[in-house]
PDB file of C-alpha atoms in Angstrom:
ATOM      1  CA  ASN S   1      -3.400  -3.925 -16.910  1.00  0.00           C
ATOM      2  CA  SER S   2      -3.657  -7.593 -18.081  1.00  0.00           C
ATOM      3  CA  ILE S   3      -3.913 -11.300 -17.161  1.00  0.00           C
ATOM      4  CA  ALA S   4      -1.783 -14.038 -18.630  1.00  0.00           C
ATOM      5  CA  PHE S   5      -1.850 -17.629 -17.782  1.00  0.00           C
ATOM      6  CA  ASP S   6       1.138 -19.722 -18.630  1.00  0.00           C
ATOM      7  CA  SER S   7       0.972 -23.863 -19.383  1.00  0.00           C
ATOM      8  CA  THR S   8       0.713 -24.704 -15.625  1.00  0.00           C
ATOM      9  CA  GLY S   9      -2.381 -22.464 -15.198  1.00  0.00           C
ATOM     10  CA  LYS S  10      -0.661 -19.929 -12.682  1.00  0.00           C
ATOM     11  CA  PHE S  11      -1.915 -16.424 -13.347  1.00  0.00           C
ATOM     12  CA  TYR S  12      -0.117 -13.266 -13.761  1.00  0.00           C
ATOM     13  CA  GLY S  13      -0.949  -9.747 -12.697  1.00  0.00           C
ATOM     14  CA  ASP S  14       0.574  -6.322 -11.903  1.00  0.00           C
ATOM     15  CA  SER S  15       1.971  -5.054  -8.975  1.00  0.00           C
ATOM     16  CA  TYR S  16       1.449  -1.286  -8.823  1.00  0.00           C
ATOM     17  CA  SER S  17       1.806   1.077  -5.319  1.00  0.00           C
ATOM     18  CA  LEU S  18      -1.597   0.707  -4.248  1.00  0.00           C
ATOM     19  CA  GLY S  19      -2.070  -2.649  -4.918  1.00  0.00           C
ATOM     20  CA  ILE S  20      -2.470  -5.783  -6.852  1.00  0.00           C
ATOM     21  CA  MET S  21      -4.475  -5.928 -10.143  1.00  0.00           C
ATOM     22  CA  LEU S  22      -5.524  -9.115 -12.175  1.00  0.00           C
ATOM     23  CA  GLN S  23      -7.616  -8.081 -15.304  1.00  0.00           C
ATOM     24  CA  ASP S  24      -8.637  -4.405 -13.927  1.00  0.00           C
ATOM     25  CA  VAL S  25      -9.665  -6.161 -10.519  1.00  0.00           C
ATOM     26  CA  ASP S  26      -8.306  -4.876  -7.278  1.00  0.00           C
ATOM     27  CA  VAL S  27      -7.091  -8.251  -6.045  1.00  0.00           C
ATOM     28  CA  LEU S  28      -4.950  -6.924  -2.716  1.00  0.00           C
ATOM     29  CA  GLU S  29      -5.025  -3.226  -2.463  1.00  0.00           C
ATOM     30  CA  THR S  30      -1.741  -2.067  -0.478  1.00  0.00           C
ATOM     31  CA  ILE S  31      -3.638   0.843   1.551  1.00  0.00           C
ATOM     32  CA  LYS S  32      -6.113  -1.367   3.114  1.00  0.00           C
ATOM     33  CA  CYS S  33      -3.289  -4.246   3.724  1.00  0.00           C
ATOM     34  CA  THR S  34      -0.479  -2.550   4.834  1.00  0.00           C
ATOM     35  CA  ASP S  35       0.339   1.206   5.105  1.00  0.00           C
ATOM     36  CA  GLY S  36       3.997   0.589   5.529  1.00  0.00           C
ATOM     37  CA  VAL S  37       4.628   0.488   1.310  1.00  0.00           C
ATOM     38  CA  VAL S  38       3.011   3.609   0.841  1.00  0.00           C
ATOM     39  CA  SER S  39       3.811   5.226   3.887  1.00  0.00           C
ATOM     40  CA  MET S  40       7.520   4.700   3.913  1.00  0.00           C
ATOM     41  CA  ALA S  41       7.591   6.104   0.179  1.00  0.00           C
ATOM     42  CA  VAL S  42       5.481   9.339   0.959  1.00  0.00           C
ATOM     43  CA  LEU S  43       7.664  10.013   4.011  1.00  0.00           C
ATOM     44  CA  ALA S  44      10.870   9.373   2.363  1.00  0.00           C
ATOM     45  CA  ALA S  45      10.127  11.677  -0.113  1.00  0.00           C
ATOM     46  CA  LEU S  46       8.724  14.511   2.389  1.00  0.00           C
ATOM     47  CA  SER S  47      12.157  14.350   4.117  1.00  0.00           C
ATOM     48  CA  ALA S  48      13.858  14.580   1.105  1.00  0.00           C
ATOM     49  CA  LEU S  49      12.006  17.634  -0.152  1.00  0.00           C
ATOM     50  CA  ILE S  50      12.093  19.317   3.438  1.00  0.00           C
ATOM     51  CA  ASN S  51      16.230  18.399   3.412  1.00  0.00           C
ATOM     52  CA  ILE S  52      16.331  20.947   0.412  1.00  0.00           C
ATOM     53  CA  PHE S  53      14.941  23.776   2.101  1.00  0.00           C
ATOM     54  CA  LEU S  54      17.378  23.455   5.353  1.00  0.00           C
ATOM     55  CA  PHE S  55      20.716  24.228   3.773  1.00  0.00           C
ATOM     56  CA  LYS S  56      21.407  26.896   6.112  1.00  0.00           C
ATOM     57  CA  LYS S  57      21.271  23.861   8.969  1.00  0.00           C
ATOM     58  CA  ARG S  58      23.624  21.828   7.747  1.00  0.00           C
ATOM     59  CA  LYS S  59      23.934  19.725  11.220  1.00  0.00           C
ATOM     60  CA  ALA S  60      20.149  19.445  10.504  1.00  0.00           C
ATOM     61  CA  GLN S  61      20.716  18.535   7.014  1.00  0.00           C
ATOM     62  CA  ILE S  62      22.522  16.045   7.897  1.00  0.00           C
ATOM     63  CA  LYS S  63      20.675  14.557  10.410  1.00  0.00           C
ATOM     64  CA  LEU S  64      17.497  14.733   8.051  1.00  0.00           C
ATOM     65  CA  GLY S  65      19.465  12.933   5.234  1.00  0.00           C
ATOM     66  CA  HIS S  66      20.111   9.808   7.541  1.00  0.00           C
ATOM     67  CA  ILE S  67      16.252   9.431   8.609  1.00  0.00           C
ATOM     68  CA  THR S  68      15.683   9.573   4.475  1.00  0.00           C
ATOM     69  CA  THR S  69      17.955   6.561   3.915  1.00  0.00           C
ATOM     70  CA  LEU S  70      16.642   4.697   6.875  1.00  0.00           C
ATOM     71  CA  LEU S  71      13.338   5.225   5.621  1.00  0.00           C
ATOM     72  CA  ILE S  72      14.356   4.385   1.881  1.00  0.00           C
ATOM     73  CA  LEU S  73      15.547   1.546   3.771  1.00  0.00           C
ATOM     74  CA  PHE S  74      12.224   0.861   5.466  1.00  0.00           C
ATOM     75  CA  PHE S  75      10.403   0.840   2.349  1.00  0.00           C
ATOM     76  CA  TYR S  76      12.227  -1.927   0.735  1.00  0.00           C
ATOM     77  CA  VAL S  77      11.527  -3.847   3.785  1.00  0.00           C
ATOM     78  CA  THR S  78       8.171  -3.493   3.920  1.00  0.00           C
ATOM     79  CA  THR S  79       7.633  -4.027  -0.227  1.00  0.00           C
ATOM     80  CA  GLY S  80       9.369  -6.963   0.952  1.00  0.00           C
ATOM     81  CA  VAL S  81       7.031  -8.088   3.873  1.00  0.00           C
ATOM     82  CA  TYR S  82       4.270  -7.121   1.671  1.00  0.00           C
ATOM     83  CA  PHE S  83       5.213  -9.375  -1.447  1.00  0.00           C
ATOM     84  CA  TYR S  84       5.991 -11.935   0.714  1.00  0.00           C
ATOM     85  CA  SER S  85       3.182 -12.369   2.855  1.00  0.00           C
ATOM     86  CA  VAL S  86       0.972 -11.934  -0.201  1.00  0.00           C
ATOM     87  CA  GLY S  87       2.395 -14.208  -2.347  1.00  0.00           C
ATOM     88  CA  ASN S  88       2.187 -17.003   0.678  1.00  0.00           C
ATOM     89  CA  ARG S  89      -1.268 -16.175   1.271  1.00  0.00           C
ATOM     90  CA  MET S  90      -2.730 -16.370  -2.665  1.00  0.00           C
ATOM     91  CA  GLY S  91       0.097 -18.673  -4.099  1.00  0.00           C
ATOM     92  CA  LEU S  92       1.577 -15.833  -6.155  1.00  0.00           C
ATOM     93  CA  SER S  93       5.193 -15.737  -7.027  1.00  0.00           C
ATOM     94  CA  ILE S  94       7.518 -13.016  -8.099  1.00  0.00           C
ATOM     95  CA  GLU S  95       8.618 -13.952 -12.280  1.00  0.00           C
ATOM     96  CA  SER S  96      10.026 -10.516 -13.310  1.00  0.00           C
ATOM     97  CA  VAL S  97      10.654  -7.230 -11.324  1.00  0.00           C
ATOM     98  CA  LEU S  98      10.285  -4.450 -13.842  1.00  0.00           C
ATOM     99  CA  TYR S  99      12.782  -1.167 -13.611  1.00  0.00           C
ATOM    100  CA  GLY S 100      10.677   0.983 -11.131  1.00  0.00           C
ATOM    101  CA  ILE S 101      11.816  -0.928  -8.403  1.00  0.00           C
ATOM    102  CA  ILE S 102      15.574   0.509  -8.716  1.00  0.00           C
ATOM    103  CA  LEU S 103      14.372   4.198  -8.656  1.00  0.00           C
ATOM    104  CA  PRO S 104      14.166   4.262  -4.339  1.00  0.00           C
ATOM    105  CA  VAL S 105      17.782   2.835  -5.148  1.00  0.00           C
ATOM    106  CA  ILE S 106      18.707   5.911  -7.085  1.00  0.00           C
ATOM    107  CA  ALA S 107      17.348   8.111  -4.668  1.00  0.00           C
ATOM    108  CA  LEU S 108      19.437   6.350  -1.824  1.00  0.00           C
ATOM    109  CA  ILE S 109      22.576   6.295  -3.983  1.00  0.00           C
ATOM    110  CA  PHE S 110      21.870  10.577  -4.281  1.00  0.00           C
ATOM    111  CA  ASN S 111      21.338  10.854  -0.818  1.00  0.00           C
ATOM    112  CA  LEU S 112      24.046   9.330   0.437  1.00  0.00           C
ATOM    113  CA  LEU S 113      26.126  11.578  -1.596  1.00  0.00           C
ATOM    114  CA  ALA S 114      24.080  14.616  -0.944  1.00  0.00           C
ATOM    115  CA  ILE S 115      25.132  13.439   2.928  1.00  0.00           C
ATOM    116  CA  ARG S 116      28.832  13.143   2.068  1.00  0.00           C
ATOM    117  CA  GLY S 117      28.737  16.673   0.172  1.00  0.00           C
ATOM    118  CA  ILE S 118      26.881  18.202   3.297  1.00  0.00           C
ATOM    119  CA  LYS S 119      29.911  16.917   5.702  1.00  0.00           C
ATOM    120  CA  LYS S 120      32.400  18.393   3.352  1.00  0.00           C
ATOM    121  CA  ASP S 121      30.851  21.576   3.855  1.00  0.00           C
ATOM    122  CA  GLU S 122      30.535  21.430   7.043  1.00  0.00           C
ATOM    123  CA  LYS S 123      34.326  20.289   7.642  1.00  0.00           C
ATOM    124  CA  LEU S 124      35.662  23.507   5.294  1.00  0.00           C
ATOM    125  CA  VAL S 125      33.138  26.063   7.369  1.00  0.00           C
ATOM    126  CA  ARG S 126      34.837  24.579  10.860  1.00  0.00           C
ATOM    127  CA  SER S 127      38.121  24.900   9.358  1.00  0.00           C
ATOM    128  CA  LEU S 128      37.490  28.754   7.761  1.00  0.00           C
ATOM    129  CA  ASP S 129      36.183  29.222  11.200  1.00  0.00           C
ATOM    130  CA  ARG S 130      39.360  28.212  12.909  1.00  0.00           C
ATOM    131  CA  ILE S 131      41.659  30.377  10.631  1.00  0.00           C
ATOM    132  CA  ARG S 132      39.701  33.461  12.089  1.00  0.00           C
TER     133      ARG S 132
END
């Protein structure tokens, strides 16, 4: 972790899932301030993992897929609220965002594709049941 100052005296630190670090010192820990960011990420990951093992129950998979989508969206909401409140409280501003923040978007896209595929499978199974 590093700290840098610009010509106006602003300091820059690194933000992680467990808090904001400036020069290897915890400035504000996420777990102590808002459990929302970490809990939404963990819940979204767990629901996606559980969804894999529900392959015989397509309707339950679709419902859990929608819940996972909501959890990923709530993750972004809680992250935004966290950084907005920390920024106002400490006078910090977000100057750059690294590639890690895009990973939940990729998970969201894959989750929506999975829901669409599960719905197609369910429709196919229903049509085959009608033929019998």
